C-alpha positions as a Python dict, from the first residue, in 0.01 Angstrom:
ca = {
    (1, 'M'): (0, 0, 0),
    (2, 'A'): (-320, -187, -35),
    (3, 'M'): (-431, -206, -426),
    (4, 'G'): (-790, -339, -538),
    (5, 'K'): (-888, -579, -801),
    (6, 'T'): (-842, -456, -1150),
    (7, 'N'): (-927, -646, -1454),
    (8, 'N'): (-618, -386, -1594),
    (9, 'P'): (-229, -510, -1590),
    (10, 'E'): (-132, -194, -1765),
    (11, 'I'): (-182, -93, -1375),
    (12, 'L'): (158, -304, -1341),
    (13, 'N'): (384, -119, -1613),
    (14, 'G'): (688, 71, -1427),
    (15, 'L'): (629, -50, -1050),
    (16, 'F'): (955, -164, -1100),
    (17, 'E'): (1138, 34, -1316),
    (18, 'G'): (1465, 126, -1216),
    (19, 'G'): (1456, -27, -919),
    (20, 'N'): (1741, -145, -728),
    (21, 'F'): (1614, -420, -558),
    (22, 'P'): (1963, -632, -462),
    (23, 'N'): (1944, -1031, -305),
    (24, 'A'): (1577, -998, -451),
    (25, 'Q'): (1264, -1256, -474),
    (26, 'I'): (962, -1032, -601),
    (27, 'I'): (647, -1155, -678),
    (28, 'V'): (382, -1013, -877),
    (29, 'M'): (-35, -1200, -852),
    (30, 'T'): (-183, -1101, -1219),
    (31, 'G'): (-593, -1226, -1273),
    (32, 'D'): (-517, -1513, -1456),
    (33, 'G'): (-240, -1636, -1191),
    (34, 'V'): (85, -1595, -1016),
    (35, 'H'): (424, -1468, -1135),
    (36, 'V'): (712, -1485, -990),
    (37, 'S'): (981, -1260, -1173),
    (38, 'Y'): (1360, -1230, -1031),
    (39, 'E'): (1741, -1164, -1116),
    (40, 'A'): (1941, -1502, -1035),
    (41, 'Y'): (2157, -1215, -766),
    (42, 'K'): (2435, -1491, -703),
    (43, 'K'): (2475, -1499, -1139),
    (44, 'R'): (2520, -1151, -1082),
    (45, 'D'): (2750, -1131, -743),
    (46, 'E'): (2978, -1404, -923),
    (47, 'K'): (2961, -1188, -1248),
    (48, 'E'): (3076, -871, -991),
    (49, 'A'): (3294, -1034, -761),
    (50, 'N'): (3474, -1175, -1140),
    (51, 'A'): (3509, -808, -1256),
    (52, 'G'): (3774, -783, -994),
    (53, 'L'): (3911, -1099, -1038),
    (54, 'R'): (3940, -1043, -1419),
    (55, 'Q'): (4155, -762, -1323),
    (56, 'S'): (4414, -934, -1223),
    (57, 'V'): (4406, -1215, -1480),
    (58, 'M'): (4414, -920, -1698),
    (59, 'E'): (4735, -748, -1561),
    (60, 'Y'): (4868, -1098, -1518),
    (61, 'V'): (4907, -1131, -1925),
    (62, 'N'): (5025, -832, -1971),
    (63, 'R'): (5327, -917, -1889),
    (64, 'L'): (5367, -1139, -2146),
    (65, 'M'): (5339, -821, -2346),
    (66, 'P'): (5666, -805, -2438),
    (67, 'V'): (5692, -1221, -2630),
    (68, 'V'): (5326, -1076, -2781),
    (69, 'A'): (5385, -1072, -3225),
    (70, 'S'): (5348, -758, -3339),
    (71, 'D'): (5005, -861, -3556),
    (72, 'Y'): (4870, -964, -3186),
    (73, 'K'): (4960, -691, -2982),
    (74, 'E'): (4725, -481, -3088),
    (75, 'D'): (4432, -725, -3002),
    (76, 'Y'): (4602, -907, -2732),
    (77, 'A'): (4327, -750, -2445),
    (78, 'K'): (4055, -797, -2652),
    (79, 'I'): (4144, -1178, -2688),
    (80, 'W'): (4162, -1207, -2370),
    (81, 'L'): (3865, -1065, -2261),
    (82, 'D'): (3667, -1215, -2522),
    (83, 'I'): (3782, -1591, -2320),
    (84, 'L'): (3740, -1485, -1991),
    (85, 'E'): (3398, -1434, -2154),
    (86, 'E'): (3307, -1713, -2285),
    (87, 'E'): (3079, -2002, -2022),
    (88, 'A'): (3366, -2288, -2068),
    (89, 'V'): (3649, -2074, -1949),
    (90, 'S'): (3473, -1792, -1688),
    (91, 'S'): (3337, -2065, -1489),
    (92, 'V'): (3705, -2202, -1361),
    (93, 'I'): (3933, -1922, -1437),
    (94, 'Y'): (3837, -1794, -1129),
    (95, 'N'): (3815, -2082, -1004),
    (96, 'R'): (4202, -2129, -806),
    (97, 'G'): (4156, -2437, -626),
    (98, 'K'): (4531, -2509, -480),
    (99, 'Q'): (4704, -2270, -630),
    (100, 'Q'): (4876, -2007, -416),
    (101, 'G'): (4957, -1630, -409),
    (102, 'T'): (4699, -1554, -718),
    (103, 'L'): (4396, -1546, -738),
    (104, 'F'): (4232, -1726, -998),
    (105, 'N'): (4392, -2052, -1219),
    (106, 'R'): (4706, -1935, -1377),
    (107, 'N'): (4732, -2267, -1434),
    (108, 'L'): (4499, -2245, -1684),
    (109, 'V'): (4667, -1910, -1753),
    (110, 'A'): (4957, -2005, -1831),
    (111, 'Q'): (4805, -2339, -2038),
    (112, 'I'): (4635, -2007, -2256),
    (113, 'S'): (4953, -1870, -2298),
    (114, 'R'): (5087, -2154, -2445),
    (115, 'M'): (4759, -2222, -2706),
    (116, 'M'): (4778, -1864, -2835),
    (117, 'A'): (5251, -1933, -2836),
    (118, 'L'): (5152, -2256, -3047),
    (119, 'D'): (4890, -2054, -3298),
    (120, 'G'): (5139, -1714, -3325),
    (121, 'I'): (4997, -1441, -3145),
    (122, 'I'): (5231, -1487, -2894),
    (123, 'V'): (5590, -1488, -3098),
    (124, 'K'): (5631, -1815, -3126),
    (125, 'E'): (5970, -1942, -3050),
    (126, 'T'): (5899, -1785, -2743),
    (127, 'N'): (5953, -2087, -2503),
    (128, 'D'): (5806, -2157, -2136),
    (129, 'V'): (6112, -2024, -1974),
    (130, 'M'): (6065, -1734, -2113),
    (131, 'M'): (5731, -1685, -2027),
    (132, 'A'): (5749, -1827, -1699),
    (133, 'E'): (5984, -1548, -1630),
    (134, 'L'): (5778, -1211, -1746),
    (135, 'L'): (5462, -1407, -1574),
    (136, 'E'): (5689, -1440, -1227),
    (137, 'P'): (5966, -1241, -1278),
    (138, 'E'): (6092, -1383, -839),
    (139, 'K'): (6128, -1693, -897),
    (140, 'G'): (6157, -1759, -1309),
    (141, 'K'): (6191, -2046, -1469),
    (142, 'H'): (6152, -2232, -1134),
    (143, 'H'): (5816, -2070, -1065),
    (144, 'P'): (5536, -2390, -1075),
    (145, 'V'): (5397, -2197, -1383),
    (146, 'R'): (5697, -2309, -1588),
    (147, 'N'): (5571, -2643, -1631),
    (148, 'Q'): (5154, -2568, -1734),
    (149, 'L'): (5305, -2269, -1963),
    (150, 'G'): (5431, -2626, -2197),
    (151, 'L'): (5046, -2792, -2166),
    (152, 'V'): (4760, -2697, -2352),
    (153, 'P'): (4383, -2734, -2109),
    (154, 'D'): (4300, -3081, -2060),
    (155, 'D'): (3923, -2962, -2131),
    (156, 'N'): (3763, -3036, -2436),
    (157, 'K'): (3547, -2725, -2362),
    (158, 'V'): (3806, -2504, -2277),
    (159, 'K'): (3988, -2565, -2595),
    (160, 'K'): (3710, -2476, -2824),
    (161, 'A'): (3594, -2157, -2700),
    (162, 'V'): (3923, -2068, -2650),
    (163, 'E'): (3995, -2169, -3051),
    (164, 'E'): (3624, -2020, -3109),
    (165, 'V'): (3781, -1652, -2955),
    (166, 'F'): (4047, -1697, -3161),
    (167, 'K'): (3939, -1721, -3503),
    (168, 'R'): (3696, -1455, -3451),
    (169, 'H'): (4027, -1268, -3431),
    (170, 'G'): (4145, -1371, -3769),
    (171, 'V'): (4389, -1652, -3540),
    (172, 'E'): (4415, -1916, -3769),
    (173, 'V'): (4393, -2208, -3634),
    (174, 'P'): (4491, -2526, -3734),
}
């Protein structure tokens, strides 16, 4: 459809409203120059793919419910969802690297779980063997995740982001 020259920019209002243009770049020419408007589809596609991975992470961390402190049982899932929304975390947690038998960075999940134990979200008396047996019932204390359950994340941005989520949920962070 050809459009004649117009000095009325209002004619463009609603032109793409309600439209869905996956992987599209839309260029709109107006009288005062060229305006480029597009959605970064790579980010959108990553977000959609991460939704399934987020569900996998949630199923995994919910295995720790038996050792979640009673004060945090209701908020535990929300705390994890908020952690997964943090850019510093989401940018690395969905990259499993060379880890086998997982769709996400299980080591980072274990390290964040250690932070939860240190800050009282998980009962403080819970040790890495107990958590490994809950997370990986088939291999338990012999699973490689056990080593990671004794560590906190190396990445200071990740640690800070997780601590901020803890604070927002009323967790006392030293």
